[in-house]
Coordinates of C-alpha atoms in Angstrom, one line a residue:
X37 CA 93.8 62.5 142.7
X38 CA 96.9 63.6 141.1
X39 CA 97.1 67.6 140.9
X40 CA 100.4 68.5 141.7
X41 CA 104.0 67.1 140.7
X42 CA 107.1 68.1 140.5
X43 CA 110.5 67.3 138.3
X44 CA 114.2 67.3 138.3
X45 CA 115.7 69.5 135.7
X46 CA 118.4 68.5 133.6
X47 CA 120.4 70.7 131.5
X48 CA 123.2 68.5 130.1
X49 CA 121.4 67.1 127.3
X50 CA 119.8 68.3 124.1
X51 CA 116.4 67.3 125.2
X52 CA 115.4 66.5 129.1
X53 CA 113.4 63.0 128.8
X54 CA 112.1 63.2 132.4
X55 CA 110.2 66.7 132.2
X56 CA 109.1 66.2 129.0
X57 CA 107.0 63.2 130.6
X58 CA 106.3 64.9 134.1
X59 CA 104.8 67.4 131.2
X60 CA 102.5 64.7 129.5
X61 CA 101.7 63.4 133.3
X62 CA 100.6 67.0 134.1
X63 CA 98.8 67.2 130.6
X64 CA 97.3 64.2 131.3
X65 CA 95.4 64.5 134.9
X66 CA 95.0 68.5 134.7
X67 CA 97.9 68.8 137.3
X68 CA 100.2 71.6 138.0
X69 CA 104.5 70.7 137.3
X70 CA 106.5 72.2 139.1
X71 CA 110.4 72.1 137.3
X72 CA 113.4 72.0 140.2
X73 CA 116.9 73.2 138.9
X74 CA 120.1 72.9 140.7
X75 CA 122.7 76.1 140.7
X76 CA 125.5 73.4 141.5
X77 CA 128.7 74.5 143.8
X78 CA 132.0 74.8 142.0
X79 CA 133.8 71.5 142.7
X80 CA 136.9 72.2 144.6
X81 CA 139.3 68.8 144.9
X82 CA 140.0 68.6 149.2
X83 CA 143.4 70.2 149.8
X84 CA 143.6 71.9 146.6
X85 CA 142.1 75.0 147.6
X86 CA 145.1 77.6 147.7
X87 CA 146.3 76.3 144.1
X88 CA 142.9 76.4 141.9
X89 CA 142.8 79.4 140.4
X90 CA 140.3 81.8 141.2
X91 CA 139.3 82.2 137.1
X92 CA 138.8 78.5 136.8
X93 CA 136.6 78.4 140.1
X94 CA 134.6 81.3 138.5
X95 CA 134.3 79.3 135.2
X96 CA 133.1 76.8 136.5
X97 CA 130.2 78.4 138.8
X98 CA 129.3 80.3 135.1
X99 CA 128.8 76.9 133.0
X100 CA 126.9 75.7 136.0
X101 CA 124.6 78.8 135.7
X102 CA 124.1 78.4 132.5
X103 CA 123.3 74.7 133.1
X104 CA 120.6 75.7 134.9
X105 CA 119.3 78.3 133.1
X106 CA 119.0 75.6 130.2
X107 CA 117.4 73.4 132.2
X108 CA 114.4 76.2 133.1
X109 CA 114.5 77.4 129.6
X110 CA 113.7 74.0 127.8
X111 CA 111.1 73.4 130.5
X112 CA 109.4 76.4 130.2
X113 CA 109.2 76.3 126.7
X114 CA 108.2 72.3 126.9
X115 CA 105.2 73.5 129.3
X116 CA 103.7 76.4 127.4
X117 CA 103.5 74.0 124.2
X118 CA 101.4 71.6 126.2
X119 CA 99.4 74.4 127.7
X120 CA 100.1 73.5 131.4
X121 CA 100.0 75.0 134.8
X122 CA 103.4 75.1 135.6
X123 CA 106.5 77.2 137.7
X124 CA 110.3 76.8 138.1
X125 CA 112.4 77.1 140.8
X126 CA 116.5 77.5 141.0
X127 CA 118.2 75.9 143.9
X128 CA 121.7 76.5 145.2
X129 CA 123.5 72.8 146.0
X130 CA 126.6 70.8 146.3
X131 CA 126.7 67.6 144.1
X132 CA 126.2 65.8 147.3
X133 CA 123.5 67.7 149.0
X134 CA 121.1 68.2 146.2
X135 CA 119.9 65.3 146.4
X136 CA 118.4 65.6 150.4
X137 CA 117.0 68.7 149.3
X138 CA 115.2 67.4 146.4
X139 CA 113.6 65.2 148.8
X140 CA 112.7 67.7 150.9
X141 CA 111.0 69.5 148.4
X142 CA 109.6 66.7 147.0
X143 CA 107.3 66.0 150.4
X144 CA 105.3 68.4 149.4
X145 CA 104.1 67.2 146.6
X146 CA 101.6 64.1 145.2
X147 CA 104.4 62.4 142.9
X148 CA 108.1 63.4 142.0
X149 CA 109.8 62.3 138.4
X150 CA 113.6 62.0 137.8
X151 CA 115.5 60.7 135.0
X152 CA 117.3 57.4 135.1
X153 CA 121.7 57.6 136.0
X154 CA 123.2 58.1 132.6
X155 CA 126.8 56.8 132.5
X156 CA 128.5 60.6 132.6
X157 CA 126.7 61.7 135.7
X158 CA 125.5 58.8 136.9
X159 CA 126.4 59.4 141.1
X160 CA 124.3 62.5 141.5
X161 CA 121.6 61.2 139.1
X162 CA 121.9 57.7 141.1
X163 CA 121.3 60.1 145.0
X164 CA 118.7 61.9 143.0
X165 CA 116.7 58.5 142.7
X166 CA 117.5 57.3 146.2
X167 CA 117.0 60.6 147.8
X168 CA 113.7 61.2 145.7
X169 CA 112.7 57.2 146.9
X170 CA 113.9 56.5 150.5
X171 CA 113.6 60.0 151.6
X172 CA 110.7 61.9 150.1
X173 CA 107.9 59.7 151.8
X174 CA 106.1 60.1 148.1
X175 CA 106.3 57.7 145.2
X176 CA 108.8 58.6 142.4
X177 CA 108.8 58.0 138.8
X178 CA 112.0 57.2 137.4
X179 CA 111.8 57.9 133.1
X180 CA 114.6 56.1 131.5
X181 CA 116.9 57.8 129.0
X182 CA 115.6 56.4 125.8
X183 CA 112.4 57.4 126.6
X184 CA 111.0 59.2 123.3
X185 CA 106.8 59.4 124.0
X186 CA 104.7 61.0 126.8
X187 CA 102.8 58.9 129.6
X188 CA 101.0 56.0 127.7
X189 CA 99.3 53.5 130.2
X190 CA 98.4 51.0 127.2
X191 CA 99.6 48.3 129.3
X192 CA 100.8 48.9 132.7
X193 CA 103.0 46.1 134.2
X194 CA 102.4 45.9 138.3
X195 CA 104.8 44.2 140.6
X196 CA 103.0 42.0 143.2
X197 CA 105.3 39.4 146.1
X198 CA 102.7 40.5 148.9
X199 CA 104.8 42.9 150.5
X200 CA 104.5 46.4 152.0
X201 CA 106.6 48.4 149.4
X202 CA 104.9 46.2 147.0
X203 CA 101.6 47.6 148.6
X204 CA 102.7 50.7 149.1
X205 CA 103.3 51.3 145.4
X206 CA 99.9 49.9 144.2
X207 CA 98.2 52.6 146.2
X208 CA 100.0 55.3 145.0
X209 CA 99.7 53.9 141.7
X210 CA 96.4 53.9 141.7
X211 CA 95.2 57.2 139.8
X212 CA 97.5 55.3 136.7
X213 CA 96.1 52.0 137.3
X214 CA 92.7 53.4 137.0
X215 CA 93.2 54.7 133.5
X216 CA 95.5 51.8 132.5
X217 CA 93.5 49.5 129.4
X218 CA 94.9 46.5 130.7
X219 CA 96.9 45.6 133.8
X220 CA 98.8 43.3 134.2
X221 CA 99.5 42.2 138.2
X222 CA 103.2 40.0 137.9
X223 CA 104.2 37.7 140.3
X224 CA 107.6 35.9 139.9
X225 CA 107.1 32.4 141.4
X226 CA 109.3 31.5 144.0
X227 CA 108.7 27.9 146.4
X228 CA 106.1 29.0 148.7
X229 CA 102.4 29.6 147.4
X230 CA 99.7 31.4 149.1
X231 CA 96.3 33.1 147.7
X232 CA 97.8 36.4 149.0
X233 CA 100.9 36.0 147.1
X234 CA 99.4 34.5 144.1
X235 CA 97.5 37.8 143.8
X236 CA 94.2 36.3 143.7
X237 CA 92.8 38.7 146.4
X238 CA 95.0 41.8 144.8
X239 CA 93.5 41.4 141.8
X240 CA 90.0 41.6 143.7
X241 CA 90.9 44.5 145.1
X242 CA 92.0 46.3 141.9
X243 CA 88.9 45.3 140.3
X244 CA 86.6 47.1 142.7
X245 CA 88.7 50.0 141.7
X246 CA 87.5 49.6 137.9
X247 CA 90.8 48.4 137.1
X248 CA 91.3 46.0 134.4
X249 CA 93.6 43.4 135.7
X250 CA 95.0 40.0 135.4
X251 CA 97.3 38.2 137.2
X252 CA 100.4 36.6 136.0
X253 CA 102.5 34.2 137.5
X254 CA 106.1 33.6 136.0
X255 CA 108.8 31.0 137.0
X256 CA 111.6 31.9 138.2
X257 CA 113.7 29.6 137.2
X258 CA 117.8 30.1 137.3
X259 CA 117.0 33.9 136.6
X260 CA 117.6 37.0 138.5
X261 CA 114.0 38.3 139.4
X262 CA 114.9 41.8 137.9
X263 CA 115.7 39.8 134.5
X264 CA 112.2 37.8 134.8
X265 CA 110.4 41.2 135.3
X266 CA 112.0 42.9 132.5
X267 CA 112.1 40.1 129.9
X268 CA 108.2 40.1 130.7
X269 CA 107.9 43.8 130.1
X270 CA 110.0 43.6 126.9
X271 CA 107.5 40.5 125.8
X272 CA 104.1 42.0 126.7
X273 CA 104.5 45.6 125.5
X274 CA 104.3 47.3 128.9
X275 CA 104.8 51.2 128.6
X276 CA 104.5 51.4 132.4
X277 CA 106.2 49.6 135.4
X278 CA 104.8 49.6 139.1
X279 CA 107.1 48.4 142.5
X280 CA 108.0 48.7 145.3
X281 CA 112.0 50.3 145.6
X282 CA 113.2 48.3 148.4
X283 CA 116.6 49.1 149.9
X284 CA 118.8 48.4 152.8
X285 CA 119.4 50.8 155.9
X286 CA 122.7 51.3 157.2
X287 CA 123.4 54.8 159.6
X288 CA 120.3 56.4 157.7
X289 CA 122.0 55.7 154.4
X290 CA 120.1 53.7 152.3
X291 CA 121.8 51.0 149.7
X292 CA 119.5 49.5 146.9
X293 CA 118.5 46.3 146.8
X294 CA 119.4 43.9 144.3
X295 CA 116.1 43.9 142.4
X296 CA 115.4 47.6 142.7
X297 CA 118.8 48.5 141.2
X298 CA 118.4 45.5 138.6
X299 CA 115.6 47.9 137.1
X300 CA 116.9 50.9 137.8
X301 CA 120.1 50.3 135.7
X302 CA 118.6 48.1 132.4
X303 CA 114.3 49.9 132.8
X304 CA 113.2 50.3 129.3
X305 CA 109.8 51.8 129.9
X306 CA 109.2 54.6 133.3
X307 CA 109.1 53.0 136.4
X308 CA 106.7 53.9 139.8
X309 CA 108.2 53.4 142.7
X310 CA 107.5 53.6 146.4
X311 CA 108.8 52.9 149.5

């Protein structure tokens, strides 16, 4: 059961894509949102302390404030329209930090939605996504920036190579899966062939949840897999993606893989991911 998710806040923009959908997902399975807005830290170049004036510093804190308040404004005004159970809350954070503590706050919850890195703030929205992903232990929804409609599940588009993200994600995917129309379970073909990887027993497993699946099985070809998935998600009509977010370790900082960040940077419809 999905009852309780909560959002990232932005105030930057005329309209905030991501909680307008975290609104229609709450709509949608009687949950409860709950909107997180940064108060972010005046940014102070290193060594410059001593010649930024204290005005500017002071300035900049306000239009951060006011950020902020935008942010909680829009989304309380977005959740009363749709008649849902809702609350804000305003954090204190650095550019840098906010993202950990998203995380942190985002453990406590059933599923966490962000909006896809936009070119003009696109390092904290990028830590915001990995943070949210690698560090939350909860799957994430990432809404991209051209996205106009709430949660449709027409056609939901899940990502299937047999492996544990993969896995992971189809489980926690499972409440959207189950009120998908049509499924469709993608594998991109690569040399070796097995009936686990194929999806033949996946597909069985779906189906005794009531889920309306078939499996398809691309080629690969000479393309990139992220280019094969998305191509296929352009061609079908998906409105939903499932996958795994895989990504590399190094001293507890995580670094995308190539497919994940493939998605993440050219996703036309929102994306669940889990790790």
């Amino acid at each position: 059961m999905l009852k309780d998710v909560v959002v990232n806040l932005s105030g930057r923009a005329p309209l905030d894509f991501a909680a307008d959908y975290a609104t229609s997902i709450a709509a949608t399975f009687g949950a409860h949102v709950t909107g997180i807005a940064f108060l972010y830290e005046p940014v102070i170049p290193d060594g410059t302390l001593g010649g930024v004036p204290v005005d500017l510093i002071e300035l900049q804190r306000e239009e951060n404030s006011k950020i902020a308040r935008d942010a909680i404004s829009r989304f309380e005004a977005g959740v009363k329209k749709a008649g849902v159970a809702s609350e804000t809350r305003q954090l204190d954070a650095t550019f840098g930090g906010a993202a950990t503590l998203f995380a942190q706050v985002a453990r406590r919850f059933d599923i966490s939605v962000v909006a896809q890195a936009q070119r003009e703030q696109g390092a904290t929205d990028e830590l915001i996504i990995e943070g949210a992903l690698f560090e939350s232990g909860r799957p994430v929804i990432v809404v991209p920036y051209i996205q106009k409609s709430g949660l449709t599940l027409e056609r939901v588009l899940a990502c299937w190579d047999g492996g544990r993200t993969a896995a992971r994600a189809i489980a926690d995917a499972m409440p959207f899966l189950e009120r998908a129309k049509a499924v469709d379970l993608v594998i991109v073909a690569e040399e070796r062939k097995n009936d686990e990887i194929t999806g033949v027993r996946m597909s069985e497993h779906l189906t005794r949840h009531g889920v309306t699946v078939s499996v398809k099985r691309i080629a690969k070809g000479d393309l990139a897999v992220q280019d094969v998935i998305l191509s296929y998600a352009a061609d079908s009509g998906a409105d939903f993606m499932v996958m795994g977010g895989y990504g590399h370790s190094r001293l507890r900082e995580f670094i995308l893989g190539g497919v994940t960040r493939g998605i993440l940077n050219s996703m036309t419809v929102p994306v669940l991911m889990s790790h």
